[in-house]
Amino acid sequence: MNLPFNKLLVFSGTLAVLLAAAGCSNMQMGHQGAKTEATGSAAGSHTQGENSRLEKCDQIIGTMMVIEDYSSDWYVYYHQQYKLGPTAPVLKLLAQQSNCFVVVERSNRAMKGMMKERSLRDSGELRKSSNFHKGQMVSADYSLSPTITFSSRNSGGIAAGLSGLIPNSLGRTAVGLAGGVKAQDASTLLTLIDNRSSVQLAAAEGSARNFDFGAVSSIFHRSSGGAGGAGLGAYANTPEGKVIVAALTDAFNNMIRAVRNYEAQNVKGGLGTGRGGLQVQPE
């Protein structure tokens, strides 16, 4: 079958990209393709390998804890649907790498560990030189609360473009391959609360899109009679969490841009005094 050069080039390029994603099946620790937007490490004020697009602060704003409502509808859904864990570890990494906040730990599991040490102290089991006493925990000035507002998977739109370019069986194969590529979108929301006053200081939305090559594995498996497709799925299936992590990173960046220019809201008559601008008719 003879094809115009430009159409053959489109098909070859599409096939090359998909085969490149499919062909790498060896374990590669630290592989860039397996990383999310929240990457690298942090120890105190030192960071390494962080996202170059992460917003940073010249001065630390204060201490912060992350509060995640495990009973909320969005958390229950994504945990059951995608087997995703808490988003708090991602946000704590971003917060420390940004140098905007000192993170204090308040998760139930961590608190149990800390209180366990205190119970050992109270029972006399700890060494006298352990320097473990009351009044050492640091308070959290702020609370950061995440929400996943939506995450959906739709067609990437690649198949439709190829169908008109490449005819016959070759075109159908290309369309089948491209049809296995799905675009996944996610949107998240972060709110920053002042723990002393309960006032919401900042809110920021974040979004991200990612192309998932996972569905291509079944197409290769069928078209090759089972040969060559068996090892593709584990590598080519993009984790559902990647696009959500990217959306959280985007929301965090948007929040930091906002708090850099923070100005307190002023209410005539005083904040929370009952003398605000919206009043009901008196008796």
mmCIF file of C-alpha atoms in Angstrom:
data_model
loop_
_atom_site.group_PDB
_atom_site.id
_atom_site.type_symbol
_atom_site.label_atom_id
_atom_site.label_comp_id
_atom_site.label_asym_id
_atom_site.label_seq_id
_atom_site.Cartn_x
_atom_site.Cartn_y
_atom_site.Cartn_z
ATOM 1 C CA MET A 1 0.000 0.000 0.000
ATOM 2 C CA ASN A 2 1.427 3.338 -1.079
ATOM 3 C CA LEU A 3 0.944 6.338 1.190
ATOM 4 C CA PRO A 4 1.912 9.978 0.706
ATOM 5 C CA PHE A 5 5.092 10.759 2.606
ATOM 6 C CA ASN A 6 3.477 13.245 4.993
ATOM 7 C CA LYS A 7 0.774 10.763 6.048
ATOM 8 C CA LEU A 8 3.325 7.997 6.520
ATOM 9 C CA LEU A 9 5.393 10.393 8.629
ATOM 10 C CA VAL A 10 2.417 11.133 10.893
ATOM 11 C CA PHE A 11 1.730 7.454 11.377
ATOM 12 C CA SER A 12 5.391 6.623 11.994
ATOM 13 C CA GLY A 13 5.736 9.395 14.537
ATOM 14 C CA THR A 14 2.645 8.283 16.437
ATOM 15 C CA LEU A 15 3.793 4.681 16.437
ATOM 16 C CA ALA A 16 7.307 5.638 17.570
ATOM 17 C CA VAL A 17 6.012 7.566 20.578
ATOM 18 C CA LEU A 18 3.746 4.739 21.658
ATOM 19 C CA LEU A 19 6.431 2.097 21.168
ATOM 20 C CA ALA A 20 8.916 4.174 23.151
ATOM 21 C CA ALA A 21 6.527 4.206 26.091
ATOM 22 C CA ALA A 22 5.814 0.502 25.659
ATOM 23 C CA GLY A 23 9.337 -0.779 25.171
ATOM 24 C CA CYS A 24 10.900 0.171 28.517
ATOM 25 C CA SER A 25 10.051 -2.593 30.962
ATOM 26 C CA ASN A 26 13.234 -2.822 33.071
ATOM 27 C CA MET A 27 13.171 -1.515 36.638
ATOM 28 C CA GLN A 28 14.701 1.962 36.732
ATOM 29 C CA MET A 29 14.905 3.431 40.211
ATOM 30 C CA GLY A 30 14.460 7.201 40.230
ATOM 31 C CA HIS A 31 13.180 7.223 36.640
ATOM 32 C CA GLN A 32 11.895 10.650 35.582
ATOM 33 C CA GLY A 33 8.789 9.145 33.990
ATOM 34 C CA ALA A 34 7.634 7.782 37.346
ATOM 35 C CA LYS A 35 7.975 11.068 39.225
ATOM 36 C CA THR A 36 5.177 13.478 40.010
ATOM 37 C CA GLU A 37 5.273 17.271 40.106
ATOM 38 C CA ALA A 38 6.017 17.018 43.837
ATOM 39 C CA THR A 39 9.504 15.556 43.710
ATOM 40 C CA GLY A 40 12.874 15.792 45.432
ATOM 41 C CA SER A 41 13.483 16.115 49.158
ATOM 42 C CA ALA A 42 13.658 18.588 52.028
ATOM 43 C CA ALA A 43 15.531 18.599 55.337
ATOM 44 C CA GLY A 44 15.116 21.717 57.408
ATOM 45 C CA SER A 45 15.750 24.644 55.095
ATOM 46 C CA HIS A 46 17.790 22.517 52.671
ATOM 47 C CA THR A 47 16.073 21.136 49.571
ATOM 48 C CA GLN A 48 17.240 18.893 46.763
ATOM 49 C CA GLY A 49 15.718 17.946 43.423
ATOM 50 C CA GLU A 50 12.539 19.984 43.928
ATOM 51 C CA ASN A 51 10.301 21.063 41.079
ATOM 52 C CA SER A 52 11.942 24.072 39.437
ATOM 53 C CA ARG A 53 8.488 25.625 38.975
ATOM 54 C CA LEU A 54 7.650 25.492 42.689
ATOM 55 C CA GLU A 55 7.016 28.939 44.150
ATOM 56 C CA LYS A 56 9.325 29.863 47.044
ATOM 57 C CA CYS A 57 9.484 32.452 49.810
ATOM 58 C CA ASP A 58 12.434 34.558 50.949
ATOM 59 C CA GLN A 59 11.091 34.505 54.517
ATOM 60 C CA ILE A 60 9.134 31.871 56.425
ATOM 61 C CA ILE A 61 5.538 32.977 57.034
ATOM 62 C CA GLY A 62 4.880 30.753 60.053
ATOM 63 C CA THR A 63 4.128 27.220 61.191
ATOM 64 C CA MET A 64 1.505 25.171 59.384
ATOM 65 C CA MET A 65 -0.306 21.855 59.704
ATOM 66 C CA VAL A 66 -2.256 20.031 57.006
ATOM 67 C CA ILE A 67 -5.802 18.969 57.849
ATOM 68 C CA GLU A 68 -7.364 16.344 55.603
ATOM 69 C CA ASP A 69 -10.933 15.196 56.199
ATOM 70 C CA TYR A 70 -10.859 11.447 55.582
ATOM 71 C CA SER A 71 -14.642 11.263 55.976
ATOM 72 C CA SER A 72 -15.376 13.821 53.248
ATOM 73 C CA ASP A 73 -17.127 12.643 50.088
ATOM 74 C CA TRP A 74 -14.244 13.549 47.801
ATOM 75 C CA TYR A 75 -11.671 11.666 49.866
ATOM 76 C CA VAL A 76 -13.805 8.533 50.218
ATOM 77 C CA TYR A 77 -14.517 8.490 46.484
ATOM 78 C CA TYR A 78 -10.926 8.861 45.305
ATOM 79 C CA HIS A 79 -9.627 6.444 47.908
ATOM 80 C CA GLN A 80 -12.105 3.768 46.811
ATOM 81 C CA GLN A 81 -12.027 4.520 43.091
ATOM 82 C CA TYR A 82 -8.283 4.991 42.549
ATOM 83 C CA LYS A 83 -6.817 3.561 45.778
ATOM 84 C CA LEU A 84 -5.175 6.923 46.450
ATOM 85 C CA GLY A 85 -3.837 7.735 49.884
ATOM 86 C CA PRO A 86 -3.882 11.072 51.701
ATOM 87 C CA THR A 87 -2.712 14.194 49.889
ATOM 88 C CA ALA A 88 -1.156 15.575 53.099
ATOM 89 C CA PRO A 89 2.350 14.112 52.521
ATOM 90 C CA VAL A 90 2.495 15.820 49.119
ATOM 91 C CA LEU A 91 1.452 19.181 50.547
ATOM 92 C CA LYS A 92 3.874 18.927 53.463
ATOM 93 C CA LEU A 93 6.746 18.253 51.058
ATOM 94 C CA LEU A 94 5.774 21.250 48.907
ATOM 95 C CA ALA A 95 5.389 23.491 51.952
ATOM 96 C CA GLN A 96 8.832 22.656 53.331
ATOM 97 C CA GLN A 97 10.536 22.904 49.952
ATOM 98 C CA SER A 98 8.935 26.301 49.354
ATOM 99 C CA ASN A 99 10.500 27.775 52.528
ATOM 100 C CA CYS A 100 7.156 29.489 53.135
ATOM 101 C CA PHE A 101 6.111 27.405 56.141
ATOM 102 C CA VAL A 102 7.588 25.277 58.900
ATOM 103 C CA VAL A 103 5.459 22.132 58.917
ATOM 104 C CA VAL A 104 4.211 20.704 62.206
ATOM 105 C CA GLU A 105 2.837 17.167 62.316
ATOM 106 C CA ARG A 106 -0.706 16.609 63.518
ATOM 107 C CA SER A 107 -1.801 13.408 61.772
ATOM 108 C CA ASN A 108 -3.445 10.775 63.967
ATOM 109 C CA ARG A 109 -0.729 8.194 63.321
ATOM 110 C CA ALA A 110 2.111 10.581 64.115
ATOM 111 C CA MET A 111 0.348 11.930 67.192
ATOM 112 C CA LYS A 112 -0.074 8.391 68.503
ATOM 113 C CA GLY A 113 3.678 7.891 68.182
ATOM 114 C CA MET A 114 4.464 11.153 69.949
ATOM 115 C CA MET A 115 2.000 10.454 72.748
ATOM 116 C CA LYS A 116 3.435 6.942 73.081
ATOM 117 C CA GLU A 117 6.812 8.441 73.932
ATOM 118 C CA ARG A 118 5.168 10.704 76.475
ATOM 119 C CA SER A 119 3.417 7.766 78.092
ATOM 120 C CA LEU A 120 6.783 5.991 78.361
ATOM 121 C CA ARG A 121 8.175 9.112 79.988
ATOM 122 C CA ASP A 122 5.304 9.256 82.458
ATOM 123 C CA SER A 123 5.752 5.573 83.337
ATOM 124 C CA GLY A 124 9.447 6.135 84.083
ATOM 125 C CA GLU A 125 10.693 3.897 81.251
ATOM 126 C CA LEU A 126 12.664 6.587 79.439
ATOM 127 C CA ARG A 127 16.200 7.484 80.433
ATOM 128 C CA LYS A 128 16.543 10.551 82.611
ATOM 129 C CA SER A 129 18.812 12.110 79.991
ATOM 130 C CA SER A 130 16.204 11.723 77.222
ATOM 131 C CA ASN A 131 15.197 15.391 77.589
ATOM 132 C CA PHE A 132 11.567 14.501 76.943
ATOM 133 C CA HIS A 133 9.316 16.825 78.906
ATOM 134 C CA LYS A 134 6.197 18.947 78.671
ATOM 135 C CA GLY A 135 6.086 22.205 76.757
ATOM 136 C CA GLN A 136 8.245 21.140 73.803
ATOM 137 C CA MET A 137 5.658 20.853 71.009
ATOM 138 C CA VAL A 138 5.415 23.768 68.563
ATOM 139 C CA SER A 139 2.011 25.298 67.862
ATOM 140 C CA ALA A 140 0.601 25.570 64.348
ATOM 141 C CA ASP A 141 -0.161 29.127 63.273
ATOM 142 C CA TYR A 142 -2.083 28.013 60.200
ATOM 143 C CA SER A 143 -4.020 25.045 58.841
ATOM 144 C CA LEU A 144 -3.967 24.038 55.178
ATOM 145 C CA SER A 145 -7.003 22.121 53.960
ATOM 146 C CA PRO A 146 -7.072 20.363 50.535
ATOM 147 C CA THR A 147 -10.059 19.366 48.404
ATOM 148 C CA ILE A 148 -10.153 17.525 45.080
ATOM 149 C CA THR A 149 -13.022 19.227 43.272
ATOM 150 C CA PHE A 150 -13.044 16.885 40.262
ATOM 151 C CA SER A 151 -10.981 14.424 38.259
ATOM 152 C CA SER A 152 -12.203 12.988 34.971
ATOM 153 C CA ARG A 153 -10.828 10.943 32.098
ATOM 154 C CA ASN A 154 -11.834 11.837 28.551
ATOM 155 C CA SER A 155 -10.705 11.051 25.027
ATOM 156 C CA GLY A 156 -7.465 12.750 24.098
ATOM 157 C CA GLY A 157 -8.771 13.699 20.643
ATOM 158 C CA ILE A 158 -5.794 12.172 18.838
ATOM 159 C CA ALA A 159 -7.745 9.415 17.094
ATOM 160 C CA ALA A 160 -10.090 11.786 15.291
ATOM 161 C CA GLY A 161 -7.207 13.699 13.765
ATOM 162 C CA LEU A 162 -5.510 10.572 12.463
ATOM 163 C CA SER A 163 -8.619 9.014 10.939
ATOM 164 C CA GLY A 164 -8.741 11.600 8.171
ATOM 165 C CA LEU A 165 -5.033 11.442 7.424
ATOM 166 C CA ILE A 166 -4.340 7.716 7.147
ATOM 167 C CA PRO A 167 -6.696 5.467 5.155
ATOM 168 C CA ASN A 168 -7.528 1.742 5.163
ATOM 169 C CA SER A 169 -6.171 -0.792 7.661
ATOM 170 C CA LEU A 170 -3.105 1.250 8.477
ATOM 171 C CA GLY A 171 -5.320 4.150 9.427
ATOM 172 C CA ARG A 172 -7.529 1.937 11.544
ATOM 173 C CA THR A 173 -4.484 0.660 13.410
ATOM 174 C CA ALA A 174 -3.220 4.187 14.027
ATOM 175 C CA VAL A 175 -6.641 5.301 15.206
ATOM 176 C CA GLY A 176 -6.823 2.293 17.496
ATOM 177 C CA LEU A 177 -3.470 3.146 19.032
ATOM 178 C CA ALA A 178 -4.289 6.809 19.429
ATOM 179 C CA GLY A 179 -7.704 5.919 20.828
ATOM 180 C CA GLY A 180 -5.921 4.263 23.730
ATOM 181 C CA VAL A 181 -4.498 7.623 24.790
ATOM 182 C CA LYS A 182 -6.782 9.328 27.318
ATOM 183 C CA ALA A 183 -6.588 12.876 28.638
ATOM 184 C CA GLN A 184 -7.203 13.075 32.373
ATOM 185 C CA ASP A 185 -8.060 16.375 34.027
ATOM 186 C CA ALA A 186 -8.040 17.293 37.714
ATOM 187 C CA SER A 187 -8.951 20.372 39.719
ATOM 188 C CA THR A 188 -8.101 20.993 43.370
ATOM 189 C CA LEU A 189 -8.693 23.645 46.004
ATOM 190 C CA LEU A 190 -6.554 24.715 48.962
ATOM 191 C CA THR A 191 -7.697 26.883 51.860
ATOM 192 C CA LEU A 192 -5.397 28.450 54.446
ATOM 193 C CA ILE A 193 -6.904 29.097 57.893
ATOM 194 C CA ASP A 194 -5.560 31.166 60.791
ATOM 195 C CA ASN A 195 -5.797 28.809 63.779
ATOM 196 C CA ARG A 196 -6.115 31.543 66.393
ATOM 197 C CA SER A 197 -8.952 33.484 64.818
ATOM 198 C CA SER A 198 -10.429 30.780 62.507
ATOM 199 C CA VAL A 199 -10.338 33.341 59.665
ATOM 200 C CA GLN A 200 -9.758 32.054 56.131
ATOM 201 C CA LEU A 201 -6.623 33.842 54.985
ATOM 202 C CA ALA A 202 -6.298 32.497 51.456
ATOM 203 C CA ALA A 203 -7.888 30.128 48.961
ATOM 204 C CA ALA A 204 -6.472 28.889 45.675
ATOM 205 C CA GLU A 205 -7.555 26.621 42.833
ATOM 206 C CA GLY A 206 -5.215 24.417 40.836
ATOM 207 C CA SER A 207 -5.633 22.294 37.734
ATOM 208 C CA ALA A 208 -3.689 19.882 35.557
ATOM 209 C CA ARG A 209 -4.058 17.620 32.516
ATOM 210 C CA ASN A 210 -2.176 14.406 31.836
ATOM 211 C CA PHE A 211 -2.235 11.947 28.931
ATOM 212 C CA ASP A 212 -2.636 8.310 29.950
ATOM 213 C CA PHE A 213 -1.150 5.666 27.638
ATOM 214 C CA GLY A 214 -2.446 2.787 29.757
ATOM 215 C CA ALA A 215 -5.243 1.704 27.415
ATOM 216 C CA VAL A 216 -2.709 1.206 24.599
ATOM 217 C CA SER A 217 -1.478 -2.006 26.237
ATOM 218 C CA SER A 218 -4.646 -3.936 25.415
ATOM 219 C CA ILE A 219 -4.508 -2.788 21.781
ATOM 220 C CA PHE A 220 -0.917 -4.013 21.389
ATOM 221 C CA HIS A 221 -1.829 -7.263 23.090
ATOM 222 C CA ARG A 222 -4.709 -7.950 20.707
ATOM 223 C CA SER A 223 -2.974 -6.817 17.524
ATOM 224 C CA SER A 224 0.182 -8.828 18.239
ATOM 225 C CA GLY A 225 -1.567 -12.028 19.213
ATOM 226 C CA GLY A 226 -0.432 -11.600 22.791
ATOM 227 C CA ALA A 227 3.268 -11.148 22.021
ATOM 228 C CA GLY A 228 4.989 -7.948 23.074
ATOM 229 C CA GLY A 229 2.076 -6.477 25.020
ATOM 230 C CA ALA A 230 2.307 -8.474 28.226
ATOM 231 C CA GLY A 231 4.843 -6.233 29.949
ATOM 232 C CA LEU A 232 3.430 -2.917 28.753
ATOM 233 C CA GLY A 233 0.581 -2.297 31.171
ATOM 234 C CA ALA A 234 2.603 -1.890 34.384
ATOM 235 C CA TYR A 235 4.877 0.703 32.815
ATOM 236 C CA ALA A 236 2.448 2.500 30.489
ATOM 237 C CA ASN A 237 -0.447 2.929 32.960
ATOM 238 C CA THR A 238 -0.040 6.457 34.272
ATOM 239 C CA PRO A 239 -0.937 6.524 38.011
ATOM 240 C CA GLU A 240 -4.222 8.297 38.583
ATOM 241 C CA GLY A 241 -2.576 10.290 41.327
ATOM 242 C CA LYS A 242 -0.067 12.016 39.043
ATOM 243 C CA VAL A 243 -2.555 14.450 37.599
ATOM 244 C CA ILE A 244 -3.979 15.167 41.074
ATOM 245 C CA VAL A 245 -0.492 15.850 42.487
ATOM 246 C CA ALA A 246 0.126 18.244 39.592
ATOM 247 C CA ALA A 247 -3.159 20.036 40.314
ATOM 248 C CA LEU A 248 -2.264 20.298 44.021
ATOM 249 C CA THR A 249 1.142 21.731 43.097
ATOM 250 C CA ASP A 250 -0.544 24.273 40.838
ATOM 251 C CA ALA A 251 -2.946 25.231 43.645
ATOM 252 C CA PHE A 252 -0.063 25.569 46.101
ATOM 253 C CA ASN A 253 1.822 27.836 43.707
ATOM 254 C CA ASN A 254 -1.292 29.971 43.219
ATOM 255 C CA MET A 255 -1.761 30.224 46.985
ATOM 256 C CA ILE A 256 1.844 31.323 47.575
ATOM 257 C CA ARG A 257 1.518 34.007 44.896
ATOM 258 C CA ALA A 258 -1.549 35.303 46.735
ATOM 259 C CA VAL A 259 -0.104 35.290 50.263
ATOM 260 C CA ARG A 260 3.008 37.129 49.130
ATOM 261 C CA ASN A 261 0.715 40.105 48.540
ATOM 262 C CA TYR A 262 -1.497 39.450 51.562
ATOM 263 C CA GLU A 263 -3.354 42.344 53.140
ATOM 264 C CA ALA A 264 -5.717 41.796 56.053
ATOM 265 C CA GLN A 265 -9.401 42.446 55.361
ATOM 266 C CA ASN A 266 -10.849 45.261 57.452
ATOM 267 C CA VAL A 267 -14.432 45.361 58.649
ATOM 268 C CA LYS A 268 -15.927 48.701 59.657
ATOM 269 C CA GLY A 269 -16.997 48.411 63.267
ATOM 270 C CA GLY A 270 -14.552 45.610 64.043
ATOM 271 C CA LEU A 271 -14.082 42.015 62.977
ATOM 272 C CA GLY A 272 -16.729 39.700 64.406
ATOM 273 C CA THR A 273 -18.333 42.330 66.630
ATOM 274 C CA GLY A 274 -21.766 42.060 65.076
ATOM 275 C CA ARG A 275 -21.484 45.544 63.609
ATOM 276 C CA GLY A 276 -20.645 44.514 60.042
ATOM 277 C CA GLY A 277 -22.069 45.937 56.841
ATOM 278 C CA LEU A 278 -24.890 43.371 56.494
ATOM 279 C CA GLN A 279 -27.457 43.884 59.225
ATOM 280 C CA VAL A 280 -30.906 42.458 59.864
ATOM 281 C CA GLN A 281 -33.808 44.666 60.878
ATOM 282 C CA PRO A 282 -33.857 45.219 64.643
ATOM 283 C CA GLU A 283 -36.887 44.391 66.729
#
